[in-house]
Amino acid sequence: MKGLRIYQLLPISLFALMCAQFVLAEEVETEATTIPVEELRLFAEVFDRIKSAYVEPVSDKKLLEDAIRGMLSGLDPHSAYLDAQAFENLQVHTSGQFGGLGIEVGLQDGFIRVIAPIDDTPAQRAGIQAGDLITKIGDESIQGVSLNEAVDKMRGKIGTPVTLTLMREGIEKPFELTLERASISVTSVRHRLLETGYGMIRVSQFQNNTAEQLTRSIDALRAMGELKGLVLDLRNNPGGVLQAAVQVSDAFLSEGLIVYTDGRLPNSELSFSATPETPAGDIPLVVLINAGSASASEIVAGALQDHRRAIVMGTDSFGKGSVQTILPVSVDRGVKLTTARYYTPNGRSIQADGIRPDVVVEDARITRIEAEANELRERNLSGHLLGEEPAEISHNTDDTLGQRDYQLYEALNLLKALNILRPDQG
């Protein structure tokens, strides 16, 4: 009668769900998969021990939901169980407005790793950087805490403070930062003119309306005069909606494959191609990436790189090349499950490797070396010939750009070189 214990200890619905999981596996695999009775018996035994011996009573609902969480979190850092609050937060996040600190995070070695701070949020203003590890929230260590739980702890009433303890490469000891929670309303696209003829478009994350904002930014820059070159800044862009990444890539490409996905289930095999309409035209393009560029931003960088539409500059990207699908399991709950890997047009898998830039430019600071007062030039020589009066040229260059943002400064220089070498400029 021992085998019946499974039915006695587990709700029928859970046991049916487990059975259904393995029936699905039979459809996916070529060989039939049998139900692992021994493993289910072990699960039932542990369930029974907790119910009877744990120091405090635990409800069946909590144990079973925790079991589901563990099942999903053990797969990879991005699969997760979404309870009612997490499910709602995810829907709000993709729409572009949510509350909190403004940090995109993931799991690493039991700690919460910062993928990227979001532009113009408390996290960015406090100096949080991509790659930081969050070890404590307030006085509570978060080692071993699920990603959803950690995010919940960072969110709270607008205007209330929260202290994060962080570890950063190059700093020996953990340090604390106190931030004030705010309503995070993210404008995903910003633009500005770097100097006459050269613009920059910054995409901080990919939302449902990002492509529309990008097109408006291109039009706004063109309205300021002839556009000779453009920097697409995807640094510290943690990703977002896949379709938005496809549409942004399409704004610069007139034909060809943008990205394709491959998974075990037939409906996970998708491909997306460019359409003839190209708002950006053939403007010379440099794409900036770094270790905080992940997921959807890697799709854009990879597509433009493979089609040789842009020169990718900066440092290696994050390397998140997997696709997560939200599968509702009830009216207000769901699971976020990794269902496929995505590949660039040339068949490169980004997973774990990331996008490698064509031109590596590390983040750095430069300082101007003042010219010596006694430097000798032709005009200092006695009796030198006079030259013709040079035509006045206005560059409108921001002399401090190289000191404030070295990578952007180098991207601008590269655009100028590309513009000089364009055949139609001769």
GROMACS .gro file of C-alpha atoms in nm:
model
  426
    1MET     CA    1   0.000   0.000   0.000
    2LYS     CA    2   0.303   0.226   0.021
    3GLY     CA    3   0.260   0.340  -0.337
    4LEU     CA    4  -0.080   0.487  -0.256
    5ARG     CA    5   0.086   0.736  -0.024
    6ILE     CA    6   0.146   0.966  -0.315
    7TYR     CA    7  -0.225   1.008  -0.369
    8GLN     CA    8  -0.290   1.054   0.000
    9LEU     CA    9  -0.035   1.329   0.052
   10LEU     CA   10  -0.062   1.521  -0.275
   11PRO     CA   11  -0.371   1.702  -0.401
   12ILE     CA   12  -0.514   1.524  -0.704
   13SER     CA   13  -0.465   1.837  -0.916
   14LEU     CA   14  -0.090   1.849  -0.839
   15PHE     CA   15  -0.043   1.482  -0.915
   16ALA     CA   16  -0.240   1.526  -1.238
   17LEU     CA   17  -0.019   1.824  -1.327
   18MET     CA   18   0.292   1.616  -1.274
   19CYS     CA   19   0.150   1.340  -1.491
   20ALA     CA   20   0.054   1.593  -1.760
   21GLN     CA   21   0.410   1.726  -1.757
   22PHE     CA   22   0.549   1.389  -1.849
   23VAL     CA   23   0.278   1.322  -2.106
   24LEU     CA   24   0.388   1.650  -2.273
   25ALA     CA   25   0.747   1.530  -2.257
   26GLU     CA   26   0.642   1.217  -2.445
   27GLU     CA   27   0.512   1.436  -2.727
   28VAL     CA   28   0.837   1.633  -2.740
   29GLU     CA   29   1.083   1.347  -2.716
   30THR     CA   30   1.102   1.071  -2.974
   31GLU     CA   31   1.120   0.808  -2.701
   32ALA     CA   32   0.840   0.761  -2.449
   33THR     CA   33   0.911   0.893  -2.098
   34THR     CA   34   0.773   0.704  -1.800
   35ILE     CA   35   0.644   0.875  -1.487
   36PRO     CA   36   0.931   0.880  -1.228
   37VAL     CA   37   0.746   0.703  -0.947
   38GLU     CA   38   1.049   0.689  -0.717
   39GLU     CA   39   1.110   1.064  -0.744
   40LEU     CA   40   0.742   1.137  -0.677
   41ARG     CA   41   0.754   0.905  -0.379
   42LEU     CA   42   1.056   1.098  -0.250
   43PHE     CA   43   0.869   1.427  -0.299
   44ALA     CA   44   0.573   1.289  -0.105
   45GLU     CA   45   0.803   1.169   0.175
   46VAL     CA   46   0.967   1.512   0.212
   47PHE     CA   47   0.626   1.680   0.200
   48ASP     CA   48   0.508   1.450   0.480
   49ARG     CA   49   0.819   1.514   0.696
   50ILE     CA   50   0.778   1.890   0.669
   51LYS     CA   51   0.408   1.873   0.754
   52SER     CA   52   0.468   1.658   1.060
   53ALA     CA   53   0.806   1.775   1.193
   54TYR     CA   54   0.865   2.140   1.099
   55VAL     CA   55   0.880   2.368   1.400
   56GLU     CA   56   0.571   2.563   1.291
   57PRO     CA   57   0.260   2.456   1.096
   58VAL     CA   58   0.293   2.510   0.722
   59SER     CA   59  -0.003   2.522   0.485
   60ASP     CA   60  -0.026   2.288   0.189
   61LYS     CA   61  -0.060   2.591  -0.040
   62LYS     CA   62   0.270   2.742   0.074
   63LEU     CA   63   0.460   2.414   0.045
   64LEU     CA   64   0.330   2.342  -0.303
   65GLU     CA   65   0.389   2.697  -0.431
   66ASP     CA   66   0.744   2.687  -0.289
   67ALA     CA   67   0.795   2.352  -0.463
   68ILE     CA   68   0.689   2.508  -0.793
   69ARG     CA   69   0.925   2.803  -0.733
   70GLY     CA   70   1.213   2.566  -0.666
   71MET     CA   71   1.132   2.361  -0.974
   72LEU     CA   72   1.157   2.667  -1.198
   73SER     CA   73   1.447   2.848  -1.028
   74GLY     CA   74   1.656   2.533  -1.055
   75LEU     CA   75   1.634   2.541  -1.435
   76ASP     CA   76   1.815   2.867  -1.512
   77PRO     CA   77   1.841   3.223  -1.375
   78HIS     CA   78   1.549   3.350  -1.585
   79SER     CA   79   1.274   3.091  -1.536
   80ALA     CA   80   1.045   3.175  -1.243
   81TYR     CA   81   0.705   3.125  -1.085
   82LEU     CA   82   0.495   3.442  -1.097
   83ASP     CA   83   0.253   3.482  -0.810
   84ALA     CA   84  -0.028   3.736  -0.834
   85GLN     CA   85   0.196   4.033  -0.744
   86ALA     CA   86   0.484   3.929  -0.970
   87PHE     CA   87   0.244   3.862  -1.258
   88GLU     CA   88   0.099   4.212  -1.226
   89ASN     CA   89   0.444   4.371  -1.189
   90LEU     CA   90   0.563   4.209  -1.511
   91GLN     CA   91   0.269   4.346  -1.708
   92VAL     CA   92   0.323   4.694  -1.563
   93HIS     CA   93   0.700   4.679  -1.633
   94THR     CA   94   0.659   4.611  -2.005
   95SER     CA   95   0.413   4.900  -2.033
   96GLY     CA   96   0.681   5.140  -1.908
   97GLN     CA   97   0.570   5.250  -1.562
   98PHE     CA   98   0.635   5.086  -1.225
   99GLY     CA   99   0.750   5.167  -0.875
  100GLY     CA  100   1.088   5.100  -0.715
  101LEU     CA  101   1.454   5.191  -0.752
  102GLY     CA  102   1.507   5.146  -1.126
  103ILE     CA  103   1.741   4.845  -1.136
  104GLU     CA  104   1.731   4.553  -1.379
  105VAL     CA  105   1.863   4.251  -1.187
  106GLY     CA  106   1.942   3.881  -1.225
  107LEU     CA  107   2.074   3.595  -1.011
  108GLN     CA  108   2.443   3.509  -0.973
  109ASP     CA  109   2.591   3.271  -0.715
  110GLY     CA  110   2.296   3.318  -0.482
  111PHE     CA  111   2.325   3.697  -0.490
  112ILE     CA  112   2.135   3.954  -0.692
  113ARG     CA  113   2.347   4.093  -0.976
  114VAL     CA  114   2.278   4.431  -1.131
  115ILE     CA  115   2.239   4.392  -1.507
  116ALA     CA  116   2.188   4.765  -1.554
  117PRO     CA  117   2.048   5.071  -1.378
  118ILE     CA  118   1.767   5.236  -1.572
  119ASP     CA  119   1.826   5.591  -1.692
  120ASP     CA  120   1.710   5.879  -1.474
  121THR     CA  121   1.609   5.664  -1.174
  122PRO     CA  122   1.723   5.657  -0.808
  123ALA     CA  123   1.959   5.368  -0.888
  124GLN     CA  124   2.140   5.553  -1.166
  125ARG     CA  125   2.159   5.877  -0.969
  126ALA     CA  126   2.308   5.692  -0.669
  127GLY     CA  127   2.587   5.551  -0.886
  128ILE     CA  128   2.483   5.183  -0.901
  129GLN     CA  129   2.671   5.012  -1.185
  130ALA     CA  130   2.621   4.709  -1.407
  131GLY     CA  131   2.791   4.410  -1.245
  132ASP     CA  132   2.737   4.520  -0.883
  133LEU     CA  133   2.625   4.239  -0.651
  134ILE     CA  134   2.353   4.322  -0.398
  135THR     CA  135   2.422   4.122  -0.081
  136LYS     CA  136   2.179   4.287   0.163
  137ILE     CA  137   1.858   4.487   0.145
  138GLY     CA  138   1.826   4.684   0.465
  139ASP     CA  139   1.962   4.462   0.741
  140GLU     CA  140   1.858   4.138   0.571
  141SER     CA  141   2.098   3.920   0.375
  142ILE     CA  142   1.946   3.811   0.045
  143GLN     CA  143   2.179   3.521  -0.034
  144GLY     CA  144   1.956   3.236  -0.145
  145VAL     CA  145   1.647   3.459  -0.175
  146SER     CA  146   1.455   3.423  -0.501
  147LEU     CA  147   1.475   3.698  -0.759
  148ASN     CA  148   1.107   3.787  -0.721
  149GLU     CA  149   1.137   3.812  -0.342
  150ALA     CA  150   1.441   4.040  -0.371
  151VAL     CA  151   1.260   4.267  -0.616
  152ASP     CA  152   0.961   4.284  -0.383
  153LYS     CA  153   1.190   4.391  -0.096
  154MET     CA  154   1.336   4.673  -0.305
  155ARG     CA  155   0.992   4.802  -0.397
  156GLY     CA  156   0.774   4.988  -0.152
  157LYS     CA  157   0.594   5.309  -0.078
  158ILE     CA  158   0.713   5.604  -0.287
  159GLY     CA  159   0.944   5.833  -0.090
  160THR     CA  160   1.058   5.570   0.160
  161PRO     CA  161   1.431   5.495   0.190
  162VAL     CA  162   1.598   5.158   0.136
  163THR     CA  163   1.963   5.075   0.201
  164LEU     CA  164   2.146   4.835  -0.030
  165THR     CA  165   2.476   4.666   0.054
  166LEU     CA  166   2.678   4.609  -0.260
  167MET     CA  167   3.000   4.444  -0.372
  168ARG     CA  168   3.186   4.582  -0.673
  169GLU     CA  169   3.486   4.452  -0.863
  170GLY     CA  170   3.790   4.659  -0.771
  171ILE     CA  171   3.654   4.755  -0.428
  172GLU     CA  172   3.771   4.527  -0.149
  173LYS     CA  173   3.492   4.575   0.103
  174PRO     CA  174   3.112   4.583   0.067
  175PHE     CA  175   2.964   4.932   0.075
  176GLU     CA  176   2.619   5.076   0.139
  177LEU     CA  177   2.400   5.309  -0.064
  178THR     CA  178   2.071   5.452   0.060
  179LEU     CA  179   1.815   5.525  -0.209
  180GLU     CA  180   1.468   5.673  -0.199
  181ARG     CA  181   1.197   5.475  -0.371
  182ALA     CA  182   1.024   5.657  -0.656
  183SER     CA  183   0.758   5.606  -0.916
  184ILE     CA  184   0.958   5.482  -1.213
  185SER     CA  185   0.814   5.612  -1.537
  186VAL     CA  186   1.063   5.527  -1.807
  187THR     CA  187   1.104   5.711  -2.135
  188SER     CA  188   1.287   5.445  -2.329
  189VAL     CA  189   1.428   5.668  -2.607
  190ARG     CA  190   1.615   5.997  -2.583
  191HIS     CA  191   1.809   6.190  -2.845
  192ARG     CA  192   2.045   6.484  -2.873
  193LEU     CA  193   2.281   6.645  -3.121
  194LEU     CA  194   2.646   6.577  -3.038
  195GLU     CA  195   2.762   6.840  -3.285
  196THR     CA  196   2.645   6.975  -3.618
  197GLY     CA  197   2.544   6.680  -3.837
  198TYR     CA  198   2.599   6.407  -3.577
  199GLY     CA  199   2.330   6.281  -3.345
  200MET     CA  200   2.289   6.027  -3.067
  201ILE     CA  201   1.985   5.816  -2.983
  202ARG     CA  202   1.986   5.650  -2.641
  203VAL     CA  203   1.757   5.345  -2.594
  204SER     CA  204   1.745   5.258  -2.224
  205GLN     CA  205   1.516   4.954  -2.257
  206PHE     CA  206   1.276   4.798  -2.507
  207GLN     CA  207   0.908   4.863  -2.443
  208ASN     CA  208   0.598   4.827  -2.657
  209ASN     CA  209   0.629   5.182  -2.798
  210THR     CA  210   1.010   5.203  -2.829
  211ALA     CA  211   1.016   5.179  -3.210
  212GLU     CA  212   0.768   5.467  -3.241
  213GLN     CA  213   0.981   5.680  -3.007
  214LEU     CA  214   1.292   5.591  -3.209
  215THR     CA  215   1.132   5.706  -3.536
  216ARG     CA  216   1.028   6.036  -3.375
  217SER     CA  217   1.385   6.088  -3.250
  218ILE     CA  218   1.530   6.029  -3.598
  219ASP     CA  219   1.283   6.280  -3.744
  220ALA     CA  220   1.366   6.534  -3.471
  221LEU     CA  221   1.741   6.506  -3.537
  222ARG     CA  222   1.686   6.544  -3.913
  223ALA     CA  223   1.481   6.857  -3.847
  224MET     CA  224   1.796   7.014  -3.696
  225GLY     CA  225   1.985   6.983  -4.026
  226GLU     CA  226   2.156   6.727  -4.248
  227LEU     CA  227   2.231   6.411  -4.046
  228LYS     CA  228   2.576   6.277  -4.139
  229GLY     CA  229   2.602   6.009  -3.872
  230LEU     CA  230   2.421   5.855  -3.578
  231VAL     CA  231   2.525   5.683  -3.254
  232LEU     CA  232   2.277   5.426  -3.122
  233ASP     CA  233   2.358   5.395  -2.752
  234LEU     CA  234   2.253   5.057  -2.608
  235ARG     CA  235   2.487   5.059  -2.310
  236ASN     CA  236   2.331   4.934  -1.987
  237ASN     CA  237   2.016   4.844  -2.179
  238PRO     CA  238   1.882   4.531  -2.002
  239GLY     CA  239   1.647   4.433  -2.285
  240GLY     CA  240   1.271   4.406  -2.279
  241VAL     CA  241   1.010   4.321  -2.540
  242LEU     CA  242   1.135   4.104  -2.828
  243GLN     CA  243   0.904   4.263  -3.085
  244ALA     CA  244   1.039   4.607  -2.995
  245ALA     CA  245   1.395   4.488  -3.065
  246VAL     CA  246   1.283   4.355  -3.404
  247GLN     CA  247   1.114   4.687  -3.489
  248VAL     CA  248   1.417   4.894  -3.386
  249SER     CA  249   1.644   4.674  -3.600
  250ASP     CA  250   1.397   4.710  -3.888
  251ALA     CA  251   1.427   5.090  -3.864
  252PHE     CA  252   1.787   5.054  -3.989
  253LEU     CA  253   1.753   4.751  -4.220
  254SER     CA  254   1.562   4.726  -4.548
  255GLU     CA  255   1.590   4.351  -4.599
  256GLY     CA  256   1.715   4.026  -4.452
  257LEU     CA  257   1.676   3.822  -4.136
  258ILE     CA  258   1.687   4.006  -3.802
  259VAL     CA  259   1.670   3.722  -3.548
  260TYR     CA  260   1.541   3.367  -3.518
  261THR     CA  261   1.466   3.141  -3.225
  262ASP     CA  262   1.501   2.766  -3.183
  263GLY     CA  263   1.352   2.550  -2.908
  264ARG     CA  264   1.206   2.206  -2.843
  265LEU     CA  265   0.845   2.294  -2.915
  266PRO     CA  266   0.730   2.377  -3.269
  267ASN     CA  267   0.578   2.711  -3.168
  268SER     CA  268   0.913   2.824  -3.022
  269GLU     CA  269   1.074   2.828  -3.367
  270LEU     CA  270   1.023   3.181  -3.495
  271SER     CA  271   1.203   3.414  -3.735
  272PHE     CA  272   1.174   3.786  -3.798
  273SER     CA  273   1.284   3.972  -4.111
  274ALA     CA  274   1.323   4.336  -4.207
  275THR     CA  275   1.068   4.524  -4.416
  276PRO     CA  276   1.155   4.761  -4.704
  277GLU     CA  277   1.048   5.072  -4.510
  278THR     CA  278   1.357   5.208  -4.333
  279PRO     CA  279   1.311   5.534  -4.136
  280ALA     CA  280   1.684   5.576  -4.077
  281GLY     CA  281   1.783   5.533  -4.441
  282ASP     CA  282   2.155   5.474  -4.496
  283ILE     CA  283   2.285   5.710  -4.226
  284PRO     CA  284   2.631   5.592  -4.106
  285LEU     CA  285   2.573   5.418  -3.775
  286VAL     CA  286   2.778   5.325  -3.468
  287VAL     CA  287   2.621   5.107  -3.197
  288LEU     CA  288   2.758   5.134  -2.843
  289ILE     CA  289   2.733   4.831  -2.612
  290ASN     CA  290   2.883   4.717  -2.281
  291ALA     CA  291   2.844   4.446  -2.018
  292GLY     CA  292   2.506   4.592  -1.922
  293SER     CA  293   2.365   4.544  -2.273
  294ALA     CA  294   2.149   4.233  -2.257
  295SER     CA  295   1.879   4.036  -2.434
  296ALA     CA  296   1.683   4.260  -2.675
  297SER     CA  297   1.972   4.508  -2.704
  298GLU     CA  298   2.198   4.217  -2.808
  299ILE     CA  299   1.946   4.119  -3.075
  300VAL     CA  300   1.968   4.470  -3.225
  301ALA     CA  301   2.348   4.489  -3.203
  302GLY     CA  302   2.388   4.139  -3.348
  303ALA     CA  303   2.152   4.200  -3.640
  304LEU     CA  304   2.312   4.531  -3.739
  305GLN     CA  305   2.659   4.379  -3.700
  306ASP     CA  306   2.583   4.072  -3.913
  307HIS     CA  307   2.431   4.282  -4.190
  308ARG     CA  308   2.731   4.519  -4.173
  309ARG     CA  309   2.485   4.802  -4.129
  310ALA     CA  310   2.665   4.941  -3.825
  311ILE     CA  311   3.000   4.928  -3.652
  312VAL     CA  312   2.957   4.792  -3.300
  313MET     CA  313   3.182   4.964  -3.047
  314GLY     CA  314   3.244   4.929  -2.673
  315THR     CA  315   3.293   4.612  -2.469
  316ASP     CA  316   3.143   4.260  -2.471
  317SER     CA  317   2.771   4.250  -2.396
  318PHE     CA  318   2.601   4.053  -2.117
  319GLY     CA  319   2.525   3.733  -2.308
  320LYS     CA  320   2.157   3.661  -2.244
  321GLY     CA  321   2.053   3.470  -2.554
  322SER     CA  322   1.744   3.289  -2.427
  323VAL     CA  323   1.375   3.355  -2.479
  324GLN     CA  324   1.130   3.353  -2.188
  325THR     CA  325   0.762   3.283  -2.247
  326ILE     CA  326   0.494   3.386  -1.998
  327LEU     CA  327   0.254   3.094  -1.955
  328PRO     CA  328  -0.056   3.176  -1.748
  329VAL     CA  329  -0.155   2.894  -1.511
  330SER     CA  330  -0.454   3.075  -1.360
  331VAL     CA  331  -0.630   3.410  -1.387
  332ASP     CA  332  -0.360   3.595  -1.189
  333ARG     CA  333  -0.060   3.359  -1.184
  334GLY     CA  334   0.184   3.231  -1.438
  335VAL     CA  335   0.526   3.086  -1.504
  336LYS     CA  336   0.810   3.256  -1.687
  337LEU     CA  337   0.978   2.969  -1.868
  338THR     CA  338   1.285   2.964  -2.091
  339THR     CA  339   1.155   2.805  -2.411
  340ALA     CA  340   1.415   2.884  -2.677
  341ARG     CA  341   1.752   3.033  -2.765
  342TYR     CA  342   1.778   3.314  -3.012
  343TYR     CA  343   2.035   3.352  -3.289
  344THR     CA  344   2.168   3.640  -3.497
  345PRO     CA  345   2.115   3.638  -3.877
  346ASN     CA  346   2.449   3.459  -3.927
  347GLY     CA  347   2.350   3.185  -3.680
  348ARG     CA  348   2.548   3.306  -3.380
  349SER     CA  349   2.416   3.208  -3.041
  350ILE     CA  350   2.451   3.496  -2.797
  351GLN     CA  351   2.387   3.281  -2.488
  352ALA     CA  352   2.674   3.322  -2.237
  353ASP     CA  353   2.909   3.466  -2.506
  354GLY     CA  354   2.739   3.795  -2.583
  355ILE     CA  355   2.811   4.028  -2.874
  356ARG     CA  356   3.176   4.111  -2.928
  357PRO     CA  357   3.226   4.466  -3.060
  358ASP     CA  358   3.403   4.535  -3.388
  359VAL     CA  359   3.604   4.805  -3.213
  360VAL     CA  360   3.684   4.751  -2.845
  361VAL     CA  361   3.675   5.074  -2.644
  362GLU     CA  362   3.694   5.043  -2.268
  363ASP     CA  363   3.522   5.296  -2.050
  364ALA     CA  364   3.785   5.550  -1.950
  365ARG     CA  365   3.847   5.911  -1.862
  366ILE     CA  366   4.080   6.135  -2.056
  367THR     CA  367   4.228   6.466  -1.958
  368ARG     CA  368   4.357   6.736  -2.185
  369ILE     CA  369   4.732   6.805  -2.178
  370GLU     CA  370   4.788   7.178  -2.194
  371ALA     CA  371   5.020   7.291  -2.470
  372GLU     CA  372   5.358   7.423  -2.362
  373ALA     CA  373   5.376   7.802  -2.384
  374ASN     CA  374   5.712   7.785  -2.565
  375GLU     CA  375   5.610   7.536  -2.837
  376LEU     CA  376   5.761   7.644  -3.168
  377ARG     CA  377   5.552   7.672  -3.484
  378GLU     CA  378   5.610   7.822  -3.829
  379ARG     CA  379   5.427   8.139  -3.736
  380ASN     CA  380   5.678   8.196  -3.454
  381LEU     CA  381   5.974   8.211  -3.692
  382SER     CA  382   6.110   8.550  -3.783
  383GLY     CA  383   6.023   8.650  -4.140
  384HIS     CA  384   5.774   8.367  -4.200
  385LEU     CA  385   5.545   8.393  -4.504
  386LEU     CA  386   5.189   8.490  -4.438
  387GLY     CA  387   4.920   8.235  -4.515
  388GLU     CA  388   4.578   8.293  -4.663
  389GLU     CA  389   4.298   8.379  -4.422
  390PRO     CA  390   4.131   8.044  -4.342
  391ALA     CA  391   3.758   8.006  -4.391
  392GLU     CA  392   3.566   8.009  -4.067
  393ILE     CA  393   3.445   7.660  -3.976
  394SER     CA  394   3.193   7.600  -3.700
  395HIS     CA  395   3.213   7.254  -3.541
  396ASN     CA  396   2.997   7.317  -3.235
  397THR     CA  397   3.200   7.045  -3.064
  398ASP     CA  398   3.144   6.972  -2.696
  399ASP     CA  399   3.503   6.993  -2.570
  400THR     CA  400   3.415   6.810  -2.249
  401LEU     CA  401   3.260   6.503  -2.417
  402GLY     CA  402   3.586   6.308  -2.408
  403GLN     CA  403   3.616   6.374  -2.037
  404ARG     CA  404   3.253   6.289  -1.956
  405ASP     CA  405   3.196   5.990  -2.187
  406TYR     CA  406   3.504   5.850  -2.357
  407GLN     CA  407   3.320   5.573  -2.544
  408LEU     CA  408   3.069   5.816  -2.691
  409TYR     CA  409   3.355   6.051  -2.781
  410GLU     CA  410   3.529   5.771  -2.975
  411ALA     CA  411   3.201   5.676  -3.146
  412LEU     CA  412   3.164   6.034  -3.267
  413ASN     CA  413   3.522   6.033  -3.400
  414LEU     CA  414   3.455   5.707  -3.586
  415LEU     CA  415   3.140   5.852  -3.742
  416LYS     CA  416   3.339   6.148  -3.869
  417ALA     CA  417   3.593   5.913  -4.028
  418LEU     CA  418   3.316   5.707  -4.191
  419ASN     CA  419   3.158   6.023  -4.328
  420ILE     CA  420   3.488   6.141  -4.478
  421LEU     CA  421   3.534   5.806  -4.656
  422ARG     CA  422   3.181   5.781  -4.794
  423PRO     CA  423   3.192   5.768  -5.176
  424ASP     CA  424   2.921   6.035  -5.211
  425GLN     CA  425   3.135   6.275  -5.011
  426GLY     CA  426   3.413   6.283  -5.269
   0.00000   0.00000   0.00000
